[in-house]
Amino acid sequence: MTACDNIESGKKIATFSAKFPTLVPEGLSAYIISSNSAQSVHMEAIASAGEVIPANTGVLLFGETDETNVTMVPATTEGKGVTISTTNKLAHSAGAAITIGRNDNAYILANDATHGIAFYSCVSGTLAMHKAYLSIGGGSTNGKAFTLTLGGERTAIHSLEN
């Protein structure tokens, strides 16, 4: 997990994917990338702590944790009805490390000392297993990075008063 004070102070962020359904750790939520504009992407929550990330789904883990490394635990079921109602723009390396080439339009989550946390263009390299990357044709207008827009938080009515 990487501290992301330039997104929201006190929060951490990482990408993740697995070949099996996985429980979201305490203090974190799982997000997909549901849309993008020229230079920003929109994060949409799909699962909270204790809920399940579906198998073979690239996600961003985001939230409050003191941990740099979190333990992802396989779920015994696919979870309680987690459905992804929109196209997820995060591709994954759930089963094995993958090689990224110039024509893949791949953007990797990284923390640049000058510009902060964003999805930066990757023209070649290997992405480790159990990671996710942004796969968007055409890229940003500057061809280098996409910044993050937090939104789509799930809400609920806890009680009604007269």
Tab-separated table of C-alpha atoms in Angstrom:
chain	number	residue	atom	x	y	z
A	1	MET	CA	0.000	0.000	0.000
A	2	THR	CA	1.261	3.469	-0.873
A	3	ALA	CA	0.384	6.607	1.104
A	4	CYS	CA	-1.630	8.953	-1.088
A	5	ASP	CA	-1.752	12.315	0.662
A	6	ASN	CA	-2.045	14.011	-2.722
A	7	ILE	CA	-5.419	12.218	-3.195
A	8	GLU	CA	-6.784	12.136	0.357
A	9	SER	CA	-4.674	12.654	3.479
A	10	GLY	CA	-4.177	9.564	5.654
A	11	LYS	CA	-5.284	7.097	2.964
A	12	LYS	CA	-3.301	4.444	1.102
A	13	ILE	CA	-3.775	2.908	-2.316
A	14	ALA	CA	-2.675	-0.178	-4.301
A	15	THR	CA	-3.808	-2.271	-7.251
A	16	PHE	CA	-4.827	-5.942	-6.863
A	17	SER	CA	-6.252	-8.937	-8.727
A	18	ALA	CA	-6.555	-12.675	-8.061
A	19	LYS	CA	-7.759	-15.831	-9.835
A	20	PHE	CA	-10.103	-16.458	-6.889
A	21	PRO	CA	-12.714	-14.400	-4.999
A	22	THR	CA	-10.958	-12.385	-2.272
A	23	LEU	CA	-12.062	-10.694	0.958
A	24	VAL	CA	-11.438	-6.946	1.265
A	25	PRO	CA	-9.260	-6.274	4.364
A	26	GLU	CA	-10.445	-4.130	7.270
A	27	GLY	CA	-10.120	-0.380	6.658
A	28	LEU	CA	-10.075	-0.702	2.859
A	29	SER	CA	-12.554	-0.637	-0.004
A	30	ALA	CA	-12.194	-2.051	-3.519
A	31	TYR	CA	-12.806	0.180	-6.536
A	32	ILE	CA	-12.957	-0.291	-10.266
A	33	ILE	CA	-12.285	2.388	-12.867
A	34	SER	CA	-15.682	3.015	-14.430
A	35	SER	CA	-14.951	5.894	-16.807
A	36	ASN	CA	-12.267	8.241	-17.983
A	37	SER	CA	-11.861	11.684	-19.490
A	38	ALA	CA	-8.819	13.106	-21.274
A	39	GLN	CA	-6.574	13.063	-18.184
A	40	SER	CA	-8.564	11.676	-15.238
A	41	VAL	CA	-10.256	8.427	-14.284
A	42	HIS	CA	-13.293	7.871	-12.054
A	43	MET	CA	-13.120	5.315	-9.222
A	44	GLU	CA	-16.353	3.455	-8.361
A	45	ALA	CA	-16.664	1.439	-5.118
A	46	ILE	CA	-17.600	-2.244	-5.565
A	47	ALA	CA	-16.791	-3.813	-2.173
A	48	SER	CA	-16.075	-2.699	1.412
A	49	ALA	CA	-14.146	-4.406	4.230
A	50	GLY	CA	-15.359	-7.985	4.702
A	51	GLU	CA	-17.036	-8.087	1.276
A	52	VAL	CA	-15.704	-10.005	-1.707
A	53	ILE	CA	-13.822	-8.934	-4.821
A	54	PRO	CA	-14.889	-11.221	-7.703
A	55	ALA	CA	-12.253	-13.517	-9.233
A	56	ASN	CA	-10.219	-12.143	-12.171
A	57	THR	CA	-11.161	-8.524	-11.432
A	58	GLY	CA	-8.602	-5.732	-11.405
A	59	VAL	CA	-9.269	-3.319	-8.527
A	60	LEU	CA	-7.821	-0.407	-6.622
A	61	LEU	CA	-7.647	-0.970	-2.870
A	62	PHE	CA	-8.126	2.364	-1.124
A	63	GLY	CA	-8.605	3.446	2.479
A	64	GLU	CA	-7.110	3.831	5.912
A	65	THR	CA	-4.532	1.289	6.999
A	66	ASP	CA	-1.257	1.484	8.874
A	67	GLU	CA	0.043	-1.449	6.836
A	68	THR	CA	2.351	-1.175	3.849
A	69	ASN	CA	1.637	-4.835	2.972
A	70	VAL	CA	-1.862	-6.225	3.492
A	71	THR	CA	-2.790	-9.906	3.461
A	72	MET	CA	-5.461	-10.798	0.920
A	73	VAL	CA	-7.499	-13.823	1.993
A	74	PRO	CA	-9.417	-16.050	-0.446
A	75	ALA	CA	-13.171	-16.022	0.111
A	76	THR	CA	-15.102	-19.263	0.509
A	77	THR	CA	-17.879	-17.955	-1.785
A	78	GLU	CA	-18.221	-15.338	-4.527
A	79	GLY	CA	-19.645	-12.950	-1.933
A	80	LYS	CA	-22.977	-11.384	-1.235
A	81	GLY	CA	-24.148	-10.311	-4.636
A	82	VAL	CA	-21.255	-8.085	-5.694
A	83	THR	CA	-21.936	-7.237	-9.307
A	84	ILE	CA	-20.033	-4.896	-11.542
A	85	SER	CA	-22.669	-2.987	-13.483
A	86	THR	CA	-20.304	-1.084	-15.742
A	87	THR	CA	-17.205	-1.766	-17.792
A	88	ASN	CA	-14.111	-2.006	-15.619
A	89	LYS	CA	-11.193	-0.265	-17.305
A	90	LEU	CA	-8.707	-2.050	-15.021
A	91	ALA	CA	-7.108	-5.072	-16.659
A	92	HIS	CA	-5.345	-7.608	-14.447
A	93	SER	CA	-2.435	-9.975	-14.008
A	94	ALA	CA	-4.366	-12.352	-11.727
A	95	GLY	CA	-2.889	-15.634	-12.952
A	96	ALA	CA	0.653	-14.693	-13.922
A	97	ALA	CA	2.969	-11.771	-14.506
A	98	ILE	CA	2.326	-10.110	-17.867
A	99	THR	CA	4.543	-8.380	-20.391
A	100	ILE	CA	3.429	-4.914	-21.443
A	101	GLY	CA	4.346	-3.541	-24.866
A	102	ARG	CA	4.201	-0.159	-26.575
A	103	ASN	CA	0.833	-0.883	-28.281
A	104	ASP	CA	-0.979	-2.066	-25.120
A	105	ASN	CA	-1.993	1.458	-23.980
A	106	ALA	CA	-1.181	0.401	-20.416
A	107	TYR	CA	-1.022	2.801	-17.492
A	108	ILE	CA	0.545	1.639	-14.210
A	109	LEU	CA	-0.283	3.086	-10.775
A	110	ALA	CA	2.867	4.789	-9.495
A	111	ASN	CA	3.990	7.583	-7.187
A	112	ASP	CA	6.126	10.062	-9.111
A	113	ALA	CA	8.186	12.359	-6.838
A	114	THR	CA	7.203	15.422	-8.875
A	115	HIS	CA	3.598	14.703	-9.882
A	116	GLY	CA	2.333	12.321	-7.173
A	117	ILE	CA	0.158	9.220	-7.483
A	118	ALA	CA	-1.386	8.644	-10.900
A	119	PHE	CA	-1.593	6.050	-13.651
A	120	TYR	CA	1.558	6.589	-15.722
A	121	SER	CA	2.084	5.359	-19.273
A	122	CYS	CA	4.119	2.140	-19.564
A	123	VAL	CA	5.608	1.405	-22.980
A	124	SER	CA	7.435	-1.788	-21.980
A	125	GLY	CA	8.022	-3.916	-18.930
A	126	THR	CA	6.645	-6.727	-16.800
A	127	LEU	CA	3.752	-6.323	-14.370
A	128	ALA	CA	3.899	-8.694	-11.393
A	129	MET	CA	1.149	-11.243	-10.748
A	130	HIS	CA	-1.861	-10.068	-8.667
A	131	LYS	CA	-1.713	-6.459	-9.893
A	132	ALA	CA	-4.041	-4.343	-12.013
A	133	TYR	CA	-3.358	-1.716	-14.647
A	134	LEU	CA	-5.409	0.834	-16.528
A	135	SER	CA	-6.034	-0.204	-20.130
A	136	ILE	CA	-7.414	2.679	-22.179
A	137	GLY	CA	-7.016	3.090	-25.913
A	138	GLY	CA	-5.705	6.432	-27.068
A	139	GLY	CA	-4.295	7.549	-23.726
A	140	SER	CA	-4.384	10.964	-22.159
A	141	THR	CA	-3.893	14.171	-24.073
A	142	ASN	CA	-0.307	14.412	-22.837
A	143	GLY	CA	0.300	10.680	-23.325
A	144	LYS	CA	1.899	10.306	-19.887
A	145	ALA	CA	-0.605	10.014	-17.014
A	146	PHE	CA	-4.169	9.810	-15.720
A	147	THR	CA	-5.026	11.360	-12.350
A	148	LEU	CA	-7.660	9.851	-10.014
A	149	THR	CA	-11.142	11.196	-9.252
A	150	LEU	CA	-12.740	9.668	-6.183
A	151	GLY	CA	-16.480	9.113	-6.386
A	152	GLY	CA	-19.334	6.643	-6.567
A	153	GLU	CA	-19.244	5.842	-2.850
A	154	ARG	CA	-22.010	3.471	-1.859
A	155	THR	CA	-24.427	4.961	0.653
A	156	ALA	CA	-27.332	3.616	2.693
A	157	ILE	CA	-30.162	4.870	4.916
A	158	HIS	CA	-29.454	3.707	8.473
A	159	SER	CA	-32.592	5.020	10.165
A	160	LEU	CA	-35.528	7.317	9.529
A	161	GLU	CA	-36.859	9.798	12.055
A	162	ASN	CA	-40.253	11.547	12.195
